[in-house]
């Protein structure tokens, strides 16, 4: 039954690494979702740019692009796409460092008449930790967008507003999960609280946690495991600890390799719309196993005493034993055609 269910899931683009995960999936009552790239499309776009006095838009964006040159974070990709669309060329940084859950720090040389320096790109918290404040109030009045702050040396020179749209039919998918027996849906994100609150309200999730670090995600997963069976879904490098901590976990195909290797299963279509299919297949599998156990026990409880007492011809008894195995195998193979609509 487990082999047939893994095959049935694979036909639907869900690669499960073992039968134990099918069983855990069938008992799932809590779903934890990463936001960026999971609930959202994962293809952010720049919506506005504000710069400090005496700093041009091109200068701020190119400094940010130089610092983020080797980053694969969706927000960094949005900057790189914007630069390419404008036909600009970002300068090569001398050195760069990734500060996990904070941003990038790079040493950028002077270029094209612009001044370089130590460039930091990331969250407001990241800059504040380095003594850089928004003295010109560039972020004033903006609450529902992801903001990237750009600083040169000790001065904030600009902010970039970036939006990542919610995946189509996402709310319908979450409702399908509830119909499959999921009691609680939780969203985890490193985004600002206002951005997270807006997405949580739109998706109607039960709870959310914002501005959290990668290690915080695994902490929340372990906390939720104390009261139920937890499924974690994510696609980023920083999701790997939480994926490993969950009872069963899903990575999105095309996301970070470490997430795919850590997760219990991979969604090949890079869409959480497949989660409901996975739940239905797993639940059908457990139902099928119970049916198989009934067939096996029914045949043996009825047949063995009859054979022992001499009421069954040995040939008939052998045929009945074979029929027991055939019925179990035949019933298990029905899972390959299980309907998940």
Short mmCIF file of C-alpha atoms in Angstrom, two decimals:
data_model
loop_
_atom_site.label_atom_id
_atom_site.label_comp_id
_atom_site.label_asym_id
_atom_site.label_seq_id
_atom_site.Cartn_x
_atom_site.Cartn_y
_atom_site.Cartn_z
CA UNK A 1 0.00 0.00 0.00
CA UNK A 2 2.85 2.38 0.84
CA UNK A 3 4.63 1.60 -2.43
CA UNK A 4 1.44 2.16 -4.39
CA UNK A 5 0.73 5.45 -2.61
CA UNK A 6 4.26 6.76 -3.26
CA UNK A 7 3.74 5.91 -6.93
CA UNK A 8 0.32 7.63 -6.91
CA UNK A 9 1.87 10.76 -5.36
CA UNK A 10 4.70 10.74 -7.90
CA UNK A 11 2.16 10.69 -10.75
CA UNK A 12 0.84 13.96 -9.33
CA UNK A 13 4.29 15.57 -9.10
CA UNK A 14 4.82 14.85 -5.39
CA UNK A 15 8.04 12.97 -4.65
CA UNK A 16 7.85 11.37 -1.18
CA UNK A 17 11.02 9.87 0.29
CA UNK A 18 9.42 7.08 2.35
CA UNK A 19 6.31 5.36 3.61
CA UNK A 20 6.80 6.72 7.14
CA UNK A 21 6.18 10.21 5.78
CA UNK A 22 2.95 9.05 4.13
CA UNK A 23 1.74 7.91 7.55
CA UNK A 24 2.79 11.16 9.26
CA UNK A 25 1.13 13.15 6.49
CA UNK A 26 -2.18 11.36 7.02
CA UNK A 27 -2.17 12.44 10.68
CA UNK A 28 -1.23 16.08 9.98
CA UNK A 29 -3.32 18.60 11.90
CA UNK A 30 -1.02 21.66 11.75
CA UNK A 31 0.50 23.21 8.62
CA UNK A 32 3.36 25.71 8.87
CA UNK A 33 4.06 27.78 5.74
CA UNK A 34 6.99 29.99 4.88
CA UNK A 35 5.80 33.17 3.18
CA UNK A 36 8.31 34.21 0.51
CA UNK A 37 8.33 31.77 -2.41
CA UNK A 38 5.73 29.51 -0.79
CA UNK A 39 2.63 31.56 -0.11
CA UNK A 40 3.88 34.16 -2.57
CA UNK A 41 4.99 33.77 -6.19
CA UNK A 42 8.61 34.35 -5.19
CA UNK A 43 9.20 36.82 -8.03
CA UNK A 44 9.21 40.22 -6.26
CA UNK A 45 9.10 43.47 -8.21
CA UNK A 46 10.34 46.93 -7.31
CA UNK A 47 7.40 49.30 -6.85
CA UNK A 48 9.12 52.49 -5.72
CA UNK A 49 12.51 53.97 -4.87
CA UNK A 50 13.24 56.85 -2.49
CA UNK A 51 16.64 58.41 -2.14
CA UNK A 52 18.30 60.80 0.30
CA UNK A 53 19.14 64.38 -0.64
CA UNK A 54 21.89 64.59 -3.26
CA UNK A 55 21.63 60.88 -4.18
CA UNK A 56 20.21 59.80 -7.54
CA UNK A 57 18.03 56.74 -8.06
CA UNK A 58 20.62 55.16 -10.35
CA UNK A 59 23.38 55.65 -7.79
CA UNK A 60 21.42 54.02 -4.95
CA UNK A 61 20.19 51.10 -7.06
CA UNK A 62 23.62 50.31 -8.54
CA UNK A 63 25.26 50.36 -5.11
CA UNK A 64 22.57 47.96 -3.87
CA UNK A 65 22.93 45.75 -6.95
CA UNK A 66 26.70 45.57 -6.45
CA UNK A 67 26.30 44.46 -2.83
CA UNK A 68 23.60 41.93 -3.77
CA UNK A 69 25.39 40.65 -6.88
CA UNK A 70 25.85 37.07 -5.67
CA UNK A 71 22.73 36.81 -3.52
CA UNK A 72 19.89 34.49 -4.59
CA UNK A 73 17.35 35.97 -2.19
CA UNK A 74 14.14 36.94 -4.06
CA UNK A 75 14.50 40.60 -3.03
CA UNK A 76 18.06 40.68 -4.38
CA UNK A 77 16.85 39.10 -7.63
CA UNK A 78 14.26 41.89 -7.95
CA UNK A 79 17.05 44.49 -7.83
CA UNK A 80 19.14 42.60 -10.38
CA UNK A 81 16.15 42.35 -12.73
CA UNK A 82 15.47 46.08 -12.36
CA UNK A 83 19.09 46.93 -13.26
CA UNK A 84 18.97 44.67 -16.32
CA UNK A 85 15.68 46.20 -17.46
CA UNK A 86 17.23 49.68 -17.26
CA UNK A 87 20.30 48.57 -19.19
CA UNK A 88 22.61 49.62 -16.36
CA UNK A 89 25.76 47.81 -15.25
CA UNK A 90 26.47 47.39 -11.56
CA UNK A 91 30.08 47.85 -10.40
CA UNK A 92 32.05 44.85 -9.19
CA UNK A 93 32.41 44.84 -5.41
CA UNK A 94 35.79 44.19 -3.82
CA UNK A 95 34.36 41.97 -1.08
CA UNK A 96 30.96 41.01 0.30
CA UNK A 97 29.49 39.28 3.33
CA UNK A 98 26.05 37.80 3.93
CA UNK A 99 24.58 38.52 7.34
CA UNK A 100 21.91 35.85 7.82
CA UNK A 101 18.37 37.25 8.21
CA UNK A 102 19.77 40.77 8.06
CA UNK A 103 21.22 41.65 4.65
CA UNK A 104 24.45 42.12 2.71
CA UNK A 105 27.56 44.15 3.44
CA UNK A 106 30.03 44.89 0.64
CA UNK A 107 32.97 47.10 -0.17
CA UNK A 108 32.23 48.87 -3.46
CA UNK A 109 34.80 51.01 -5.34
CA UNK A 110 34.05 54.39 -6.90
CA UNK A 111 32.39 54.04 -10.32
CA UNK A 112 31.03 56.20 -13.16
CA UNK A 113 31.43 59.39 -11.16
CA UNK A 114 29.68 57.93 -8.10
CA UNK A 115 31.27 57.41 -4.71
CA UNK A 116 31.64 53.89 -3.36
CA UNK A 117 32.36 52.75 0.18
CA UNK A 118 31.04 50.22 2.66
CA UNK A 119 27.54 49.46 1.36
CA UNK A 120 24.93 47.75 3.51
CA UNK A 121 21.65 46.53 2.05
CA UNK A 122 18.97 44.92 4.16
CA UNK A 123 16.42 45.48 6.89
CA UNK A 124 16.00 48.58 9.01
CA UNK A 125 17.09 46.51 12.00
CA UNK A 126 20.31 45.56 10.21
CA UNK A 127 21.23 49.19 9.64
CA UNK A 128 20.21 50.21 13.16
CA UNK A 129 22.52 47.53 14.57
CA UNK A 130 25.33 49.27 12.69
CA UNK A 131 24.40 52.72 14.00
CA UNK A 132 22.64 53.91 10.84
CA UNK A 133 19.28 55.64 11.32
CA UNK A 134 16.61 56.92 8.92
CA UNK A 135 17.21 60.56 9.80
CA UNK A 136 15.52 61.80 6.60
CA UNK A 137 12.43 59.63 7.23
CA UNK A 138 12.61 57.92 3.84
CA UNK A 139 10.44 55.06 5.10
CA UNK A 140 7.73 57.28 6.54
CA UNK A 141 4.17 56.32 5.59
CA UNK A 142 5.12 52.97 4.02
CA UNK A 143 3.74 50.00 5.98
CA UNK A 144 2.56 47.31 3.58
CA UNK A 145 5.65 46.69 1.47
CA UNK A 146 8.95 44.93 1.95
CA UNK A 147 11.56 47.64 2.31
CA UNK A 148 15.24 47.28 1.53
CA UNK A 149 17.38 49.96 3.15
CA UNK A 150 20.58 51.05 1.39
CA UNK A 151 23.41 52.68 3.35
CA UNK A 152 26.83 53.94 2.26
CA UNK A 153 29.33 54.04 5.11
CA UNK A 154 27.31 55.58 7.96
CA UNK A 155 24.52 57.26 5.96
CA UNK A 156 21.19 55.91 4.72
CA UNK A 157 21.04 56.86 1.04
CA UNK A 158 17.84 55.19 -0.11
CA UNK A 159 15.07 52.65 0.31
CA UNK A 160 13.54 50.29 -2.22
CA UNK A 161 9.93 49.13 -1.94
CA UNK A 162 9.35 45.60 -3.19
CA UNK A 163 6.13 43.59 -3.55
CA UNK A 164 5.78 39.84 -3.94
CA UNK A 165 2.23 38.88 -5.01
CA UNK A 166 0.32 36.04 -3.34
CA UNK A 167 0.09 32.87 -5.41
CA UNK A 168 -3.14 32.47 -7.43
CA UNK A 169 -5.85 30.37 -5.74
CA UNK A 170 -3.81 30.24 -2.54
CA UNK A 171 -6.77 30.91 -0.25
CA UNK A 172 -8.73 28.12 -1.99
CA UNK A 173 -5.81 25.75 -1.38
CA UNK A 174 -5.69 26.60 2.32
CA UNK A 175 -9.43 25.96 2.59
CA UNK A 176 -8.92 22.57 0.92
CA UNK A 177 -6.33 21.73 3.57
CA UNK A 178 -8.87 22.53 6.28
CA UNK A 179 -11.40 20.25 4.61
CA UNK A 180 -8.75 17.51 4.71
CA UNK A 181 -8.60 17.74 8.49
CA UNK A 182 -6.00 20.46 9.12
CA UNK A 183 -6.94 22.38 12.28
CA UNK A 184 -4.34 25.16 12.24
CA UNK A 185 -2.41 26.99 9.50
CA UNK A 186 0.56 29.09 10.63
CA UNK A 187 2.67 31.49 8.53
CA UNK A 188 6.32 32.19 9.35
CA UNK A 189 8.28 35.03 7.74
CA UNK A 190 11.21 37.33 8.21
CA UNK A 191 9.20 40.18 6.70
CA UNK A 192 8.09 43.22 8.67
CA UNK A 193 5.07 42.77 10.92
CA UNK A 194 2.86 45.09 8.85
CA UNK A 195 3.64 43.17 5.63
CA UNK A 196 3.07 39.83 7.35
CA UNK A 197 -0.20 40.99 8.91
CA UNK A 198 -1.52 42.08 5.51
CA UNK A 199 -0.67 38.71 3.92
CA UNK A 200 -2.09 36.77 6.89
CA UNK A 201 -5.35 38.68 6.69
CA UNK A 202 -5.61 38.13 2.93
CA UNK A 203 -4.95 34.39 3.27
CA UNK A 204 -7.03 34.01 6.44
CA UNK A 205 -4.35 31.97 8.20
CA UNK A 206 -4.91 31.13 11.86
CA UNK A 207 -1.72 32.77 13.14
CA UNK A 208 1.57 34.22 11.96
CA UNK A 209 5.01 35.17 13.26
CA UNK A 210 6.99 37.97 11.58
CA UNK A 211 10.54 39.35 11.70
CA UNK A 212 11.90 35.97 12.77
CA UNK A 213 15.34 34.43 12.27
CA UNK A 214 15.95 31.01 10.64
CA UNK A 215 16.51 29.36 14.02
CA UNK A 216 13.21 30.84 15.23
CA UNK A 217 11.33 28.87 12.57
CA UNK A 218 12.52 25.55 13.94
CA UNK A 219 11.66 26.74 17.46
CA UNK A 220 8.05 27.44 16.44
CA UNK A 221 7.81 24.09 14.64
CA UNK A 222 9.08 22.21 17.71
CA UNK A 223 6.62 24.12 19.89
CA UNK A 224 3.71 23.18 17.63
CA UNK A 225 4.83 19.52 17.59
CA UNK A 226 4.09 19.30 21.29
CA UNK A 227 0.38 19.45 20.57
CA UNK A 228 0.02 17.75 17.18
CA UNK A 229 1.53 16.47 13.94
CA UNK A 230 3.21 19.30 12.02
CA UNK A 231 3.76 19.70 8.29
CA UNK A 232 6.29 22.38 7.26
CA UNK A 233 6.45 23.83 3.74
CA UNK A 234 9.30 26.04 2.51
CA UNK A 235 11.82 26.55 -0.28
CA UNK A 236 14.69 28.62 1.10
CA UNK A 237 18.04 27.91 2.72
CA UNK A 238 16.79 29.43 5.97
CA UNK A 239 13.81 27.02 5.96
CA UNK A 240 16.02 23.92 6.21
CA UNK A 241 16.17 23.73 10.06
CA UNK A 242 12.37 23.98 10.30
CA UNK A 243 11.91 21.42 7.51
CA UNK A 244 14.13 19.00 9.42
CA UNK A 245 12.27 19.61 12.69
CA UNK A 246 8.74 18.93 11.35
CA UNK A 247 7.04 15.53 11.40
CA UNK A 248 6.69 15.78 7.63
CA UNK A 249 7.97 18.53 5.34
CA UNK A 250 7.69 19.69 1.75
CA UNK A 251 10.19 21.65 -0.32
CA UNK A 252 9.37 23.46 -3.53
CA UNK A 253 11.15 22.28 -6.68
CA UNK A 254 13.44 25.03 -7.95
CA UNK A 255 14.10 26.37 -4.47
CA UNK A 256 17.31 25.95 -2.49
CA UNK A 257 19.01 22.55 -2.89
CA UNK A 258 19.50 22.21 0.86
CA UNK A 259 15.74 22.59 1.36
CA UNK A 260 15.02 19.78 -1.13
CA UNK A 261 17.58 17.47 0.49
CA UNK A 262 16.24 18.17 3.99
CA UNK A 263 12.51 17.88 3.28
CA UNK A 264 10.50 14.66 3.43
CA UNK A 265 8.99 15.33 -0.01
CA UNK A 266 9.32 17.69 -2.97
CA UNK A 267 6.53 19.46 -4.86
CA UNK A 268 7.70 19.23 -8.48
CA UNK A 269 5.25 21.86 -9.76
CA UNK A 270 6.54 24.45 -7.26
CA UNK A 271 3.00 24.97 -6.07
CA UNK A 272 1.39 24.41 -2.68
CA UNK A 273 -1.81 23.55 -4.57
CA UNK A 274 -0.42 19.98 -4.53
CA UNK A 275 -0.54 19.80 -0.73
CA UNK A 276 -4.24 18.90 -0.67
CA UNK A 277 -3.54 16.10 -3.17
CA UNK A 278 -0.75 14.77 -0.93
CA UNK A 279 -3.03 14.80 2.11
CA UNK A 280 -5.84 12.99 0.27
CA UNK A 281 -3.45 10.33 -1.08
CA UNK A 282 -2.01 9.72 2.40
CA UNK A 283 -5.46 9.47 3.98
CA UNK A 284 -6.60 7.06 1.26
CA UNK A 285 -3.46 5.00 1.97
CA UNK A 286 -4.22 4.58 5.67
CA UNK A 287 -7.82 3.63 4.83
CA UNK A 288 -6.49 1.09 2.33
CA UNK A 289 -4.12 -0.39 4.92
CA UNK A 290 -6.99 -0.89 7.36
CA UNK A 291 -8.96 -2.64 4.62
CA UNK A 292 -5.98 -4.90 3.89
CA UNK A 293 -5.64 -5.79 7.56
CA UNK A 294 -9.31 -6.73 7.62
CA UNK A 295 -8.89 -9.00 4.56
CA UNK A 296 -5.81 -10.66 6.04
CA UNK A 297 -7.29 -11.24 9.50
CA UNK A 298 -10.68 -12.29 8.14
CA UNK A 299 -9.17 -15.01 5.96
CA UNK A 300 -6.82 -16.27 8.67
CA UNK A 301 -9.23 -16.14 11.60
CA UNK A 302 -11.86 -18.01 9.57
CA UNK A 303 -9.63 -20.27 7.50
CA UNK A 304 -6.96 -21.53 9.92
CA UNK A 305 -9.39 -23.13 12.45
CA UNK A 306 -11.38 -24.72 9.63
CA UNK A 307 -8.22 -26.14 8.09
CA UNK A 308 -6.88 -27.33 11.46
CA UNK A 309 -10.13 -29.14 12.26
CA UNK A 310 -10.13 -30.84 8.89
CA UNK A 311 -13.13 -29.06 7.44
CA UNK A 312 -11.08 -27.67 4.55
CA UNK A 313 -9.39 -29.70 1.89
CA UNK A 314 -5.64 -28.78 1.80
CA UNK A 315 -6.00 -27.69 -1.81
CA UNK A 316 -8.87 -25.36 -0.92
CA UNK A 317 -6.95 -24.08 2.12
CA UNK A 318 -3.92 -23.30 -0.08
CA UNK A 319 -6.16 -21.53 -2.60
CA UNK A 320 -7.77 -19.52 0.19
CA UNK A 321 -4.32 -18.45 1.44
CA UNK A 322 -3.35 -17.35 -2.05
CA UNK A 323 -6.65 -15.51 -2.42
CA UNK A 324 -5.88 -13.63 0.80
CA UNK A 325 -2.59 -12.35 -0.60
CA UNK A 326 -4.11 -11.54 -3.99
CA UNK A 327 -6.97 -9.56 -2.40
CA UNK A 328 -4.53 -7.52 -0.29
CA UNK A 329 -2.24 -6.78 -3.23
CA UNK A 330 -5.14 -5.99 -5.54
CA UNK A 331 -6.67 -3.62 -3.03
CA UNK A 332 -3.33 -1.85 -2.48
CA UNK A 333 -2.84 -1.37 -6.22
CA UNK A 334 -6.12 0.54 -6.36
CA UNK A 335 -4.23 3.44 -4.77
CA UNK A 336 -2.52 4.10 -8.11
CA UNK A 337 -5.91 5.20 -9.40
CA UNK A 338 -7.06 7.03 -6.27
CA UNK A 339 -9.11 10.14 -7.00
CA UNK A 340 -8.07 13.33 -5.21
CA UNK A 341 -10.61 15.80 -6.57
#
